[in-house]
XYZ file of C-alpha atoms in Angstrom:
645
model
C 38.243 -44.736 -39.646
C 35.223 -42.391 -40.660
C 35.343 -39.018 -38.860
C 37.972 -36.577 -37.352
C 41.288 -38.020 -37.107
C 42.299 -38.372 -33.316
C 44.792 -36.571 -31.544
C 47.043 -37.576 -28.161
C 46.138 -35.031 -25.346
C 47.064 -35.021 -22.194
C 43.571 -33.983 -20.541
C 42.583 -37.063 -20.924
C 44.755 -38.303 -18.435
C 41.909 -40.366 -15.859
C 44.213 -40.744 -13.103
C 43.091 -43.760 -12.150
C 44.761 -44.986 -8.588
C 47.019 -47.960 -9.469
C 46.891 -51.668 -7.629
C 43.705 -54.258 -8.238
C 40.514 -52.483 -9.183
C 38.545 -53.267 -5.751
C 41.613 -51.287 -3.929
C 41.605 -48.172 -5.935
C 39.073 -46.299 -4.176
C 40.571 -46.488 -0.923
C 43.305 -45.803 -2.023
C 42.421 -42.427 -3.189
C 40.255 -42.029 -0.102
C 43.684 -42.187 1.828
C 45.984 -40.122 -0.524
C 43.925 -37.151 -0.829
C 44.603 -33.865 0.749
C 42.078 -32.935 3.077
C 41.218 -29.298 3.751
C 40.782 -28.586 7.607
C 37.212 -27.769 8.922
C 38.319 -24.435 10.344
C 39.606 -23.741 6.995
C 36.652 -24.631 4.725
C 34.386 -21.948 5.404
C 36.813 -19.677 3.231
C 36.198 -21.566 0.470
C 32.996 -21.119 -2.058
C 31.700 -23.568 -4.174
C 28.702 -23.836 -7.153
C 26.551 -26.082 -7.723
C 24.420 -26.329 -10.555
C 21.675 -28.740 -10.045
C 18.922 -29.459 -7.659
C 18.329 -33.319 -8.440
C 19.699 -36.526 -6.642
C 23.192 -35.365 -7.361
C 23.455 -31.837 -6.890
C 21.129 -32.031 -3.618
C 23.420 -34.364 -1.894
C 26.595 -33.058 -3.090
C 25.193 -29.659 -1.888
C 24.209 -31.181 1.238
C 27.395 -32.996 2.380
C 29.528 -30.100 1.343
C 27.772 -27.949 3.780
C 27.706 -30.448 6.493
C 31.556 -30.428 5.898
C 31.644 -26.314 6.299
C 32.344 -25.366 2.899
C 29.772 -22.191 1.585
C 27.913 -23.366 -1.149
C 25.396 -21.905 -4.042
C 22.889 -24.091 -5.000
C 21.141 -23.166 -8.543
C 18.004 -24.413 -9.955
C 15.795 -23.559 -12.514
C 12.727 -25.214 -10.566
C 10.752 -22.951 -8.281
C 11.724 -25.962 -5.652
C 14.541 -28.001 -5.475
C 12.248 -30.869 -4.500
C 10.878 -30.570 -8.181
C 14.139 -31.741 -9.799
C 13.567 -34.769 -12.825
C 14.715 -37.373 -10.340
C 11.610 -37.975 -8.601
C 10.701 -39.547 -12.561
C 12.949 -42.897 -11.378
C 10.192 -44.872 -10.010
C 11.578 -48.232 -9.803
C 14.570 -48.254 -7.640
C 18.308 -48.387 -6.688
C 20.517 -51.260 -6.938
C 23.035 -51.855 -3.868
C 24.768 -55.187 -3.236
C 23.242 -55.782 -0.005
C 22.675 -59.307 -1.251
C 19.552 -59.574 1.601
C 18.141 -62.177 -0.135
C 21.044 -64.291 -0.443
C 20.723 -65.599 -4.074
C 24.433 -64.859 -4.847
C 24.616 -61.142 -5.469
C 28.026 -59.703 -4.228
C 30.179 -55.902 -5.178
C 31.663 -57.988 -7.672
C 28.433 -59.144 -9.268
C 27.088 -55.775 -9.376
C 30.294 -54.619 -10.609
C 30.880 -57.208 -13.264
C 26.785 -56.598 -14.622
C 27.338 -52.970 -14.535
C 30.099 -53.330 -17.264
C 28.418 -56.365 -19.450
C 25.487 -54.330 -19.388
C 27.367 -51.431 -20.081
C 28.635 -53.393 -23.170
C 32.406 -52.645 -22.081
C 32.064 -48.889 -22.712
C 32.721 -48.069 -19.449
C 35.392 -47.333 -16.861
C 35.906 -50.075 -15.037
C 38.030 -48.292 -12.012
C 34.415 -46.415 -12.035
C 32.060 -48.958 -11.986
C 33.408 -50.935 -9.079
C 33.894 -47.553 -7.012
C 30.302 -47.205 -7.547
C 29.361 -50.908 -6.659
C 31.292 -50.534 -3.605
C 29.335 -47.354 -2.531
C 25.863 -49.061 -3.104
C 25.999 -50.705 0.329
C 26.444 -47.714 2.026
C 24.183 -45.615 -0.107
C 20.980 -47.589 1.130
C 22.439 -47.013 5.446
C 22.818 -43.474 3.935
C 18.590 -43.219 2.614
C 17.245 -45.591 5.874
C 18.887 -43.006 7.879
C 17.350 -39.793 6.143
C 13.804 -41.903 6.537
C 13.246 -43.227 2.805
C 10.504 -45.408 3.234
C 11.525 -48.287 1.612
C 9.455 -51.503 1.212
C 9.894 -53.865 3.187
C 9.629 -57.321 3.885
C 7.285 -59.108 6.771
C 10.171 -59.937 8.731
C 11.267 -55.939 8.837
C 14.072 -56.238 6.307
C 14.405 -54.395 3.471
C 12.486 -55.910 0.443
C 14.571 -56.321 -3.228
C 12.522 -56.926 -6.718
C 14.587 -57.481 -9.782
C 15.499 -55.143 -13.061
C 16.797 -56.067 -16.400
C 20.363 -57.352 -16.950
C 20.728 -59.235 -13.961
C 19.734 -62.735 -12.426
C 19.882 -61.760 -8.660
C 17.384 -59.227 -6.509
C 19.125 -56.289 -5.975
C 16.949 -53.445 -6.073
C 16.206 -51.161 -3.355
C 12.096 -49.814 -4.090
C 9.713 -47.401 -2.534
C 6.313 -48.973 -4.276
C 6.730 -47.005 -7.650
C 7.735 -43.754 -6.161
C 11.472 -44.643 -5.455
C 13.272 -41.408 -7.405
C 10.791 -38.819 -5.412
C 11.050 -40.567 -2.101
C 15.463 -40.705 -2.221
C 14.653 -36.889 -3.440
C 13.127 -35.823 0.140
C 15.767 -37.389 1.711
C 18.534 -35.260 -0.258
C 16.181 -32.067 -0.224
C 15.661 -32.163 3.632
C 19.536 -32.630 3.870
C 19.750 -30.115 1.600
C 17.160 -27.584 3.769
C 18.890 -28.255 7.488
C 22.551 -26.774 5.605
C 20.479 -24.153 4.232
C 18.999 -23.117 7.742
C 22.202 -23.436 9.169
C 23.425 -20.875 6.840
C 26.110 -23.006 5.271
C 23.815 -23.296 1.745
C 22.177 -20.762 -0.326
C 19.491 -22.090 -2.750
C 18.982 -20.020 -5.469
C 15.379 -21.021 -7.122
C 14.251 -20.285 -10.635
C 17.670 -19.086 -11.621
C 19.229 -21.011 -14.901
C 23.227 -21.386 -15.769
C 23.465 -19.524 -19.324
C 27.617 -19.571 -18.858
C 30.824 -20.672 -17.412
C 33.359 -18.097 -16.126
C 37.099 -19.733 -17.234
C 40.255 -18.225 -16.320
C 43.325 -19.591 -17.430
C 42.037 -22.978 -18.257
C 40.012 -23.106 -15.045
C 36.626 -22.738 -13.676
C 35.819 -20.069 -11.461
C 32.622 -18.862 -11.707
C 28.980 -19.414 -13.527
C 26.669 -16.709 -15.325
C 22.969 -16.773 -14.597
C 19.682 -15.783 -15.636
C 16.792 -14.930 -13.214
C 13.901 -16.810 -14.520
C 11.455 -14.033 -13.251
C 12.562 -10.845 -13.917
C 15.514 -11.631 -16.222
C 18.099 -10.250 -14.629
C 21.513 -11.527 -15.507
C 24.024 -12.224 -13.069
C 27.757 -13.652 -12.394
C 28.633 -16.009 -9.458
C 31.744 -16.675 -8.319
C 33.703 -19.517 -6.040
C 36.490 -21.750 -5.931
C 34.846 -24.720 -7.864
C 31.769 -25.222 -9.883
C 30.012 -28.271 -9.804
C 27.438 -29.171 -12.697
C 24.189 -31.844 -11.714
C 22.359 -30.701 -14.333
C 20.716 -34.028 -15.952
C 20.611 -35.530 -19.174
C 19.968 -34.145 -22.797
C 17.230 -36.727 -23.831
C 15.368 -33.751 -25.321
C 17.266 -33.148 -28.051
C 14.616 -35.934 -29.104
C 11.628 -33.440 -28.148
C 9.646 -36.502 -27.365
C 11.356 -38.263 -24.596
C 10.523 -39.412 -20.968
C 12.395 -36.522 -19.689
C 10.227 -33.636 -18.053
C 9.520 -30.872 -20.696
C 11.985 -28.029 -19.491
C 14.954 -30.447 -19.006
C 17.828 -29.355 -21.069
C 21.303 -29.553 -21.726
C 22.596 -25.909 -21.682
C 24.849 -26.009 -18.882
C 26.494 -29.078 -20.216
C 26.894 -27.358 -23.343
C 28.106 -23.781 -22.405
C 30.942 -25.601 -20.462
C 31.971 -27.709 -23.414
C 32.272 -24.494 -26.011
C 34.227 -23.161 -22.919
C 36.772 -26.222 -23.433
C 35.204 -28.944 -21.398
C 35.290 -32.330 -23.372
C 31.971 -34.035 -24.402
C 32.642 -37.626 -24.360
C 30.576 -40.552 -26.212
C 27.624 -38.361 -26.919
C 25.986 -40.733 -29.146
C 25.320 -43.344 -26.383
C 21.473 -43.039 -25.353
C 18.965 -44.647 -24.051
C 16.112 -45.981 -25.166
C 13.751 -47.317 -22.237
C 11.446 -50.121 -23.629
C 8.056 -49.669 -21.403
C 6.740 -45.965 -22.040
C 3.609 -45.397 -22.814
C 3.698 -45.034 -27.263
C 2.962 -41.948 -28.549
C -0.327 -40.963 -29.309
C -0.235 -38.383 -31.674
C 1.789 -34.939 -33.004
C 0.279 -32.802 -29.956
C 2.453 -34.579 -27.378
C 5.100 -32.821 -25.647
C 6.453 -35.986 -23.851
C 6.353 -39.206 -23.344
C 5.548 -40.986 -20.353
C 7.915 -43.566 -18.522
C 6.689 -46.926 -16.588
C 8.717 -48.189 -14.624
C 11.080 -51.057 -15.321
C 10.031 -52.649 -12.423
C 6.803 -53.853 -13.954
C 8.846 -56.470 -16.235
C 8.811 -58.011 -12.889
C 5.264 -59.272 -12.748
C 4.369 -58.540 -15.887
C 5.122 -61.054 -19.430
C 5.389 -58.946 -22.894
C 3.721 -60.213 -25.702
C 2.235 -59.766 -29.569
C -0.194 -61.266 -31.410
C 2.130 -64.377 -33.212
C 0.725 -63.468 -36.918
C 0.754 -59.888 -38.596
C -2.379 -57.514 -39.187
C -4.178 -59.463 -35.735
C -6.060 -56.571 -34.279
C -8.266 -58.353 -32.241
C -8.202 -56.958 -28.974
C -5.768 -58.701 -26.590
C -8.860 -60.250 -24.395
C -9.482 -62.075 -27.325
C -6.651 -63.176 -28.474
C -6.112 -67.030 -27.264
C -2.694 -68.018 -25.465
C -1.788 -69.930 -28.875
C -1.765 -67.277 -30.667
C 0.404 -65.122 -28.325
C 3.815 -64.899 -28.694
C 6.103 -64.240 -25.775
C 9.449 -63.028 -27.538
C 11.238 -61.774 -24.921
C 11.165 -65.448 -23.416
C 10.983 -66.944 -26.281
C 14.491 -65.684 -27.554
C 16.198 -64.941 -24.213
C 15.078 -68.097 -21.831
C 17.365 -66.939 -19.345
C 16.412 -63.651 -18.717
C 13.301 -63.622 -19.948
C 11.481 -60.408 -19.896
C 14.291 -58.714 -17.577
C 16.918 -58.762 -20.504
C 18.700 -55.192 -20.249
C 17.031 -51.977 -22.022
C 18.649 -52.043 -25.306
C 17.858 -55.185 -25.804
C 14.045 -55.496 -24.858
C 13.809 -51.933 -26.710
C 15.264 -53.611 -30.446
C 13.396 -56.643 -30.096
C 10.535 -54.426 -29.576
C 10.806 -53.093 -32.978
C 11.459 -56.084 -34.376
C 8.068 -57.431 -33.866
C 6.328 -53.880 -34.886
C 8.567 -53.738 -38.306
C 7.269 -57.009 -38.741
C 3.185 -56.065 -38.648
C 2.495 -57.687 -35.336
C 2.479 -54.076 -33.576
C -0.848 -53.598 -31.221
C -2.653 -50.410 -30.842
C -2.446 -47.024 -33.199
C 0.195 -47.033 -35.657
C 0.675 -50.347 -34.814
C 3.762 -49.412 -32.750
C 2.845 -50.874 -29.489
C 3.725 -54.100 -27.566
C 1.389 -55.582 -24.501
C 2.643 -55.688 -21.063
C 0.491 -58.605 -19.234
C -0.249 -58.778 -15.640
C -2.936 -61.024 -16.022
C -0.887 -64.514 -14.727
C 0.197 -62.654 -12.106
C -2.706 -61.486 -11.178
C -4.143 -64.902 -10.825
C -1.111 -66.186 -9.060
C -0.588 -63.165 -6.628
C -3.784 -61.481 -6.612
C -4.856 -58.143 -7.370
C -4.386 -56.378 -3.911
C -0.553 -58.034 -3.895
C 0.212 -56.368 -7.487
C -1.671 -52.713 -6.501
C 0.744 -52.764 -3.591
C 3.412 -53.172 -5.355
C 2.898 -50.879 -8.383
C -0.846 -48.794 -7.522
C 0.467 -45.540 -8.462
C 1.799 -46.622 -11.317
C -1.152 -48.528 -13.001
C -3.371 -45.301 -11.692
C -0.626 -42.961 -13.604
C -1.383 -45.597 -16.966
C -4.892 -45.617 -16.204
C -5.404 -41.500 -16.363
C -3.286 -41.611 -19.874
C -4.924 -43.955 -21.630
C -8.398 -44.358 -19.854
C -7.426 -48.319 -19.982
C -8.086 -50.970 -16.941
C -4.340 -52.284 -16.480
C -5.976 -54.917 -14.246
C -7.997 -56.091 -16.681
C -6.816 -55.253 -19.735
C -2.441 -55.896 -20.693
C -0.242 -52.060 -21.074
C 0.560 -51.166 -24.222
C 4.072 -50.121 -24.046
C 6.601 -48.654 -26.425
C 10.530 -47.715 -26.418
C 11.281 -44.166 -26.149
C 14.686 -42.295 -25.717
C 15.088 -41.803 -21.996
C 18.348 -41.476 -20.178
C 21.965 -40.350 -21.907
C 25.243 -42.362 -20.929
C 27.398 -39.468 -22.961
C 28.166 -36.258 -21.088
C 31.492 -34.370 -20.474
C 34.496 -36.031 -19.763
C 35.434 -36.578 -16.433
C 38.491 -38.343 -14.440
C 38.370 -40.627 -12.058
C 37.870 -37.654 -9.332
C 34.801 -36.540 -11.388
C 36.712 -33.563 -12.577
C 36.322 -32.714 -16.182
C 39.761 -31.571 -18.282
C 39.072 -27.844 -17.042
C 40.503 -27.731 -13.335
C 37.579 -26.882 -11.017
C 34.623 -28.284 -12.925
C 33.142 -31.425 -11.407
C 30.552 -33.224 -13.253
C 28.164 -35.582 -11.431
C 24.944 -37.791 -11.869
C 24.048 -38.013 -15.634
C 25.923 -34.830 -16.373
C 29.082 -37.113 -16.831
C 29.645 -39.821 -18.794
C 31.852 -42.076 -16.464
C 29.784 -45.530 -15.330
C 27.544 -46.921 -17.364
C 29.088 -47.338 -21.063
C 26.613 -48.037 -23.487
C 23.627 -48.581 -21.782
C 22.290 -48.218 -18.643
C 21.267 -51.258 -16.258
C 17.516 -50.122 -14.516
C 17.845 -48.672 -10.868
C 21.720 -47.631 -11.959
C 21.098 -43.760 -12.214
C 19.688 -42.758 -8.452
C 23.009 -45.487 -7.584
C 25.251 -43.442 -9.551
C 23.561 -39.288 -8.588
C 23.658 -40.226 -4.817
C 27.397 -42.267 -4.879
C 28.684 -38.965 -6.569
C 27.377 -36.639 -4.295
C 27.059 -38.053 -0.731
C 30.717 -39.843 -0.958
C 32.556 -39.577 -4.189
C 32.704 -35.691 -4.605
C 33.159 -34.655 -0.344
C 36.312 -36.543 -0.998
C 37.799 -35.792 -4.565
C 37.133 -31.514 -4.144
C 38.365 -31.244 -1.450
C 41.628 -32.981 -2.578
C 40.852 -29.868 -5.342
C 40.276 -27.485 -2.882
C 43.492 -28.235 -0.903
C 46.013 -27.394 -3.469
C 44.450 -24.150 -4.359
C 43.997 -21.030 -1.879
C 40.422 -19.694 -1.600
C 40.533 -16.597 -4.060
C 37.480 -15.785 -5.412
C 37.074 -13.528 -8.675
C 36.105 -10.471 -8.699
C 32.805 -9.960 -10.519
C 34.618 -7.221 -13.210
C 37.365 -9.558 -13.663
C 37.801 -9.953 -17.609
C 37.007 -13.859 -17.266
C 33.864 -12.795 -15.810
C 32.615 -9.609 -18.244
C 33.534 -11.728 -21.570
C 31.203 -14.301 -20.430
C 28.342 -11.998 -19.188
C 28.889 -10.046 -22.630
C 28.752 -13.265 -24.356
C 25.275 -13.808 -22.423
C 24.002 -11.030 -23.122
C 24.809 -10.702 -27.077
C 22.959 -14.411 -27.369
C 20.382 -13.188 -25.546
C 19.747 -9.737 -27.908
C 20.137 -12.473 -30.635
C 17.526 -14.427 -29.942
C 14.939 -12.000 -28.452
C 15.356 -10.480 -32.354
C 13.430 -13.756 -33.295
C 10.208 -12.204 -35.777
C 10.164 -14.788 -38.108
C 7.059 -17.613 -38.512
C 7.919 -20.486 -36.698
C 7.682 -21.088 -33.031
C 10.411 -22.788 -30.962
C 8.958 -25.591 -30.831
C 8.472 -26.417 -34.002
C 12.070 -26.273 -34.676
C 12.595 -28.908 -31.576
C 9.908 -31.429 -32.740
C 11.758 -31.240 -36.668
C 14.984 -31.809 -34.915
C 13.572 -34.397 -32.922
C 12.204 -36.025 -35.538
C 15.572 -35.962 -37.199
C 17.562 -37.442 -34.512
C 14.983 -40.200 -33.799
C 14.827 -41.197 -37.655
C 18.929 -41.008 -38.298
C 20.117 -41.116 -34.526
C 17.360 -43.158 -32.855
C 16.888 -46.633 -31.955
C 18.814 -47.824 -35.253
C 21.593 -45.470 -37.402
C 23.144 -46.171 -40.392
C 26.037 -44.260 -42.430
C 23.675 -42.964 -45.009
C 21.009 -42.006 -42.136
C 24.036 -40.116 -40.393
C 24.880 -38.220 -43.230
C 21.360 -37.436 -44.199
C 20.663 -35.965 -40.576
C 24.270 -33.969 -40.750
C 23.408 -32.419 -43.923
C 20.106 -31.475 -42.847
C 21.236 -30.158 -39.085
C 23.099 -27.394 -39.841
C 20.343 -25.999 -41.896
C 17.886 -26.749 -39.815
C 19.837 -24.377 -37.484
C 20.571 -21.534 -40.077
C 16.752 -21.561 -40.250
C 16.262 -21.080 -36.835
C 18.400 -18.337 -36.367
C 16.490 -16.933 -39.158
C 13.035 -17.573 -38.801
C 12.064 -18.278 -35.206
C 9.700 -16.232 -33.597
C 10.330 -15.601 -29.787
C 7.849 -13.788 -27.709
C 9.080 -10.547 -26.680
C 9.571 -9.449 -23.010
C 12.327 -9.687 -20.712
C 10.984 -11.037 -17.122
C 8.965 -14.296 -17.325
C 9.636 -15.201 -21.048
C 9.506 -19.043 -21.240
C 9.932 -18.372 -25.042
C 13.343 -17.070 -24.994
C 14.219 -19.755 -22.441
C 13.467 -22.359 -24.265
C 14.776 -20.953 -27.623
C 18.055 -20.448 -25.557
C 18.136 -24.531 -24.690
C 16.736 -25.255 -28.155
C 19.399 -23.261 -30.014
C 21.739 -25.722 -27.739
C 20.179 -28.944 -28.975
C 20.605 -27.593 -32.573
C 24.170 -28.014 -31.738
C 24.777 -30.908 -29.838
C 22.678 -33.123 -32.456
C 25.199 -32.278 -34.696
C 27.981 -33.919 -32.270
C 25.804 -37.060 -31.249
C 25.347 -37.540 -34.933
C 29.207 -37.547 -36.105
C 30.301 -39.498 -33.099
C 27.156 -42.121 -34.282
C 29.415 -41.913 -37.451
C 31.888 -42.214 -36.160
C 31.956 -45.133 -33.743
C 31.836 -48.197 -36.894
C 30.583 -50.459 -34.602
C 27.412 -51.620 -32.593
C 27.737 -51.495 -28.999
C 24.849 -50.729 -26.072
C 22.088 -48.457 -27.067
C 24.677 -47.284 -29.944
C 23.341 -50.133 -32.946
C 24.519 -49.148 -36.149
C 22.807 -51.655 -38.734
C 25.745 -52.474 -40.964
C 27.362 -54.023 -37.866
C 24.847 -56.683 -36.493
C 24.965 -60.717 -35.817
C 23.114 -62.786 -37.688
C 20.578 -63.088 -35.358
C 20.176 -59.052 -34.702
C 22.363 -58.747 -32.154
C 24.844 -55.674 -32.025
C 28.496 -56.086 -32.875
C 31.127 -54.910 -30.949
C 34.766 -53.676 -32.753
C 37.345 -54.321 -29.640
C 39.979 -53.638 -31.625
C 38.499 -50.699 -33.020
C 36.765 -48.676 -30.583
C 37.617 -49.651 -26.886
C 38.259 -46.237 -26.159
C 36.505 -43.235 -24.554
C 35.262 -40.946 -27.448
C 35.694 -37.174 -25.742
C 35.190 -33.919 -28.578
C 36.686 -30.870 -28.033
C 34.594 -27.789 -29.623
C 36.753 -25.428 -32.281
C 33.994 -22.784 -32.491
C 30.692 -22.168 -34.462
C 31.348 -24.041 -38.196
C 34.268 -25.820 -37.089
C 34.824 -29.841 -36.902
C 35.244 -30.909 -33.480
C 38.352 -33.066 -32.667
C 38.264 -35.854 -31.167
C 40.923 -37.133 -28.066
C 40.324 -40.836 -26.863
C 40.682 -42.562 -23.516
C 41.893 -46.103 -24.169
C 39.781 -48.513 -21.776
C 41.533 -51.617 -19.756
C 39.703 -54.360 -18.237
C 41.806 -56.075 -15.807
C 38.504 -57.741 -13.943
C 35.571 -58.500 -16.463
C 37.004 -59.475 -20.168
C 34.999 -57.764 -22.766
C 33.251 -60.919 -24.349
C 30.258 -60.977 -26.737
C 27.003 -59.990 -24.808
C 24.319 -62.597 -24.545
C 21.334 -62.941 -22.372
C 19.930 -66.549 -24.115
């Protein structure tokens, strides 16, 4: 096998409840040790993270009593990256009563997934959906809903039932008020401090557990140690490493990383996410990209011109000469086959010349039949602030004239490790949300992220820490401890390092060259020699930045050394996504190696191979990270080939 040779290690113990997979949460539910409410106020906890998952786990640990910390790097809370989900959640409410069930949901959570996943995991989390959506109804989401007053579904890729949960196209920000106003009763009622504009640089570990967090003040700089009984880390995705991804511009994966060269495991960090209706890219200015939602492959039929080099514009171009390859290729899914899938076939047609729009690497997204069947004021209800968002992009008519969409990297399945309690291999650090890499394997269903931030923090988490919390006495460090100064000194001397920075090239130039890189050799498609290109080129790519970057100098609002600080962090983790990519001599999810395709284009699983977890344990600065796997069983869904014809 091509990489680090693997080595047993106990931390990768899961601890997975035994019995049949649908009794395993329960049963944890009833063998954990509970802490008693008098008792709970003695305790302090951190949480790192303002979105969907930190915001509820912050919430329901203060309506329990526990103290908690809440940090953000956003002047508000309410201004976390989830509100960027538009689309939906998923729950097995089964409302419309075309078949869906826990077990569906469970069993295309894991096909989806590509069996990369946990199964214990998944169905925990398909159990949970039901109760998520009483949860959000509660709290006053304003979901759609039907004439008859019940709660309206619309369908997203990888499934045949209608199981989504929507608020019109604002679903992410809507579940977000719900969690933030949660989130602001604890904090009037004393039991939460939020801590605003205030960024994790650190993690305090003492004797191989976490106890404590360092942090920067994003206005006047001021660096500062926090300490409690557990820290818990909701801190997002690291899409960015791409520079040009869907993800907002200061998202980053620093926390994620400090933890990990503090000894937590990063585990299948080459599994991303490319989301096949963005808006393309327009030209070397942009900063971002631009996500539409998933939900408009409801209504709307994707399409190319059928012959190469037609540029005609799509008004013009006849239904004959259209080809619809999504049905054409998948007849029974259609144009809701999963991400992965709609994002390669997507390239397929562009590599082949019949691209639309600059660059030619753009695919149309056609509302016009239903349009005619539904009419226009039925499709503005369902997705008006979405077609306005398109229309102030592109200055385009999406009523009139078809989307041009593109794939783009959006979401991350990789993270740290975590076990079946959501507790990564360092005692006291809980990982939630997208910060872990627990549920969805190799891709991503749509509407499976706000699912899987809200199941860890309003019910998994309450549950799993305090089984934590209860076998440890609440014993704060003190802020001189020596756990605590080597980490602030460690802050600090990366700090002086980078506000040294006089060279020539900004930060961001560094981050759009790497991002370049890792969409070239790490993208949509990798190959061994692509790999080893990008790993040769990495590391110098970083010895130039620590040489030649020019950071602006001052020490209280200095978004240059922030984001040289997160960049810096990128340069490192690209390294890791790229030799797992090597790695991992197979095709699986959004993972598609070219040497190992069907004949047909399809990705290739290895079973025998690599049906295991792949979690990297950081040596230090030059070193070759080991890797530790976590052997995956499937006692309910049999890994099978994948197929959506």
């Amino acid at each position: 096998m091509t990489g680090p040779d693997a080595v047993a290690d106990p931390r990768l113990d899961a601890r997975i409840p035994t019995g049949p997979v649908a009794q395993k949460w329960e049963r944890r539910r009833d063998e954990a040790r509970l802490v008693s409410p008098t008792n709970r106020r003695r305790y302090r906890i951190l949480v790192v993270g303002s979105g969907l998952a930190g915001a509820s786990a912050a919430a329901s640990l203060g309506e329990l009593g526990y103290g908690v910390d809440v940090f953000t790097y956003h002047d508000s809370p309410r201004r976390a990256h989830s509100i960027a989900a538009q689309g939906g959640i998923n729950a097995a409410k089964d409302y419309r009563n075309d078949g869906d069930s826990v077990a569906r949901l469970f069993a295309d959570t894991v096909k989806g997934g590509d069996f990369r996943s946990r199964e214990a995991n998944v169905y925990r989390l398909a159990q949970l959906s039901v109760r998520i959506i009483d949860q959000c109804v509660a709290q006053g989401v304003p979901f759609a809903r039907e004439y008859g007053g019940t709660l309206a579904n619309r369908s997203f890729g990888g499934t045949q039932v209608s199981r989504t949960f929507y608020a019109r196209g604002q679903t992410g920000q809507q579940l977000l008020l719900g969690a933030y106003q949660a989130l602001l009763r604890q904090a009037a009622l004393g039991s939460v401090d939020v801590h605003p504009r205030t960024e994790m640089l650190d993690l305090v570990v003492e004797a191989g557990r976490a106890r404590g967090i360092v942090t920067r003040d994003l206005g006047d700089g001021r660096l500062r140690v926090w300490t409690g009984d557990a820290v818990v880390l909701a801190t997002g995705g690291y899409g960015n490493v791409y520079h040009l991804s869907t993800n907002a511009r200061n998202s980053n994966a620093t926390a994620i990383w400090r933890a990990h060269r503090r000894g937590a495991l990063f585990a299948n960090p080459c599994f991303t996410q490319i989301h096949p209706t963005c808006i393309p890219v327009a030209g070397a200015h942009q900063s971002k990209l631009t996500l539409m939602s998933e939900s408009l492959r409801n209504d709307g039929r994707i399409w190319v011109p059928a012959r190469p080099g037609d540029r005609r514009p799509p008004d013009q171009v006849p239904e004959g000469d259209r080809d619809y390859y999504l049905e054409r290729a998948y007849p029974a899914f259609g144009n809701l086959v999963p991400r992965d899938v709609a994002s390669r076939a997507a390239k397929r047609v562009c590599d082949e010349g019949r691209g639309v729009g600059p660059g030619g690497l753009g695919v149309y997204l056609d509302f016009r039949d239903s349009v005619e069947r539904l009419g226009v004021e039925t499709i503005r209800e369902r997705y008006g602030n979405l077609f306005d968002m398109y229309r102030r992009i592109t200055d385009e008519d999406p009523y009139r004239l078809p989307m041009r969409i593109y794939p783009a990297i959006h979401y991350t399945m990789g993270g740290l490790w975590v076990d079946y309690d959501l507790m990564s291999d360092l005692r006291g650090l809980f990982v939630l949300g997208e910060a872990n890499f627990s549920e969805h394997g190799a891709n991503r269903l749509g509407a499976s992220a706000l699912m899987q931030g809200l199941a860890d923090g309003y019910f998994v988490l309450p549950i799993t820490i305090g089984d934590f919390l209860a076998r440890h006495a609440p014993e704060s460090l003190a802020p001189d401890h020596p756990a605590c100064a080597e980490a602030r000194t460690d802050v600090e001397a990366r700090l002086d390092r980078l506000r040294s920075g006089r060279g020539s090239r900004t930060v961001d130039s560094f981050h759009r060259e790497l991002g370049r890189l890792m969409w070239d050799y790490c993208g949509m498609s990798r190959s061994a020699a692509g790999l080893r290109a990008a790993l040769e080129r990495i590391p110098a790519l970083r010895e130039e930045f620590w040489r030649d970057v020019r950071v602006a100098p001052g020490e209280r609002i200095n978004e240059s050394l922030a984001r040289a600080g997160r960049v810096a962090d990128f340069m490192e983790l690209a390294e890791l996504m790229c030799v797992d990519a090597l790695h991992r001599e197979e095709s699986c999810g959004g993972h598609f190696r070219v040497e190992h395709q069907s004949e047909d284009g399809e990705a290739l699983r290895d079973d025998e191979g690599f049906s295991y977890v792949a979690a990297w344990e950081w040596r230090g600065p030059g070193e070759a990270p080991v890797l530790h796997r976590e052997p995956l069983q499937f006692d309910r869904v049999k890994p099978a080939r994948r197929s959506y014809r």
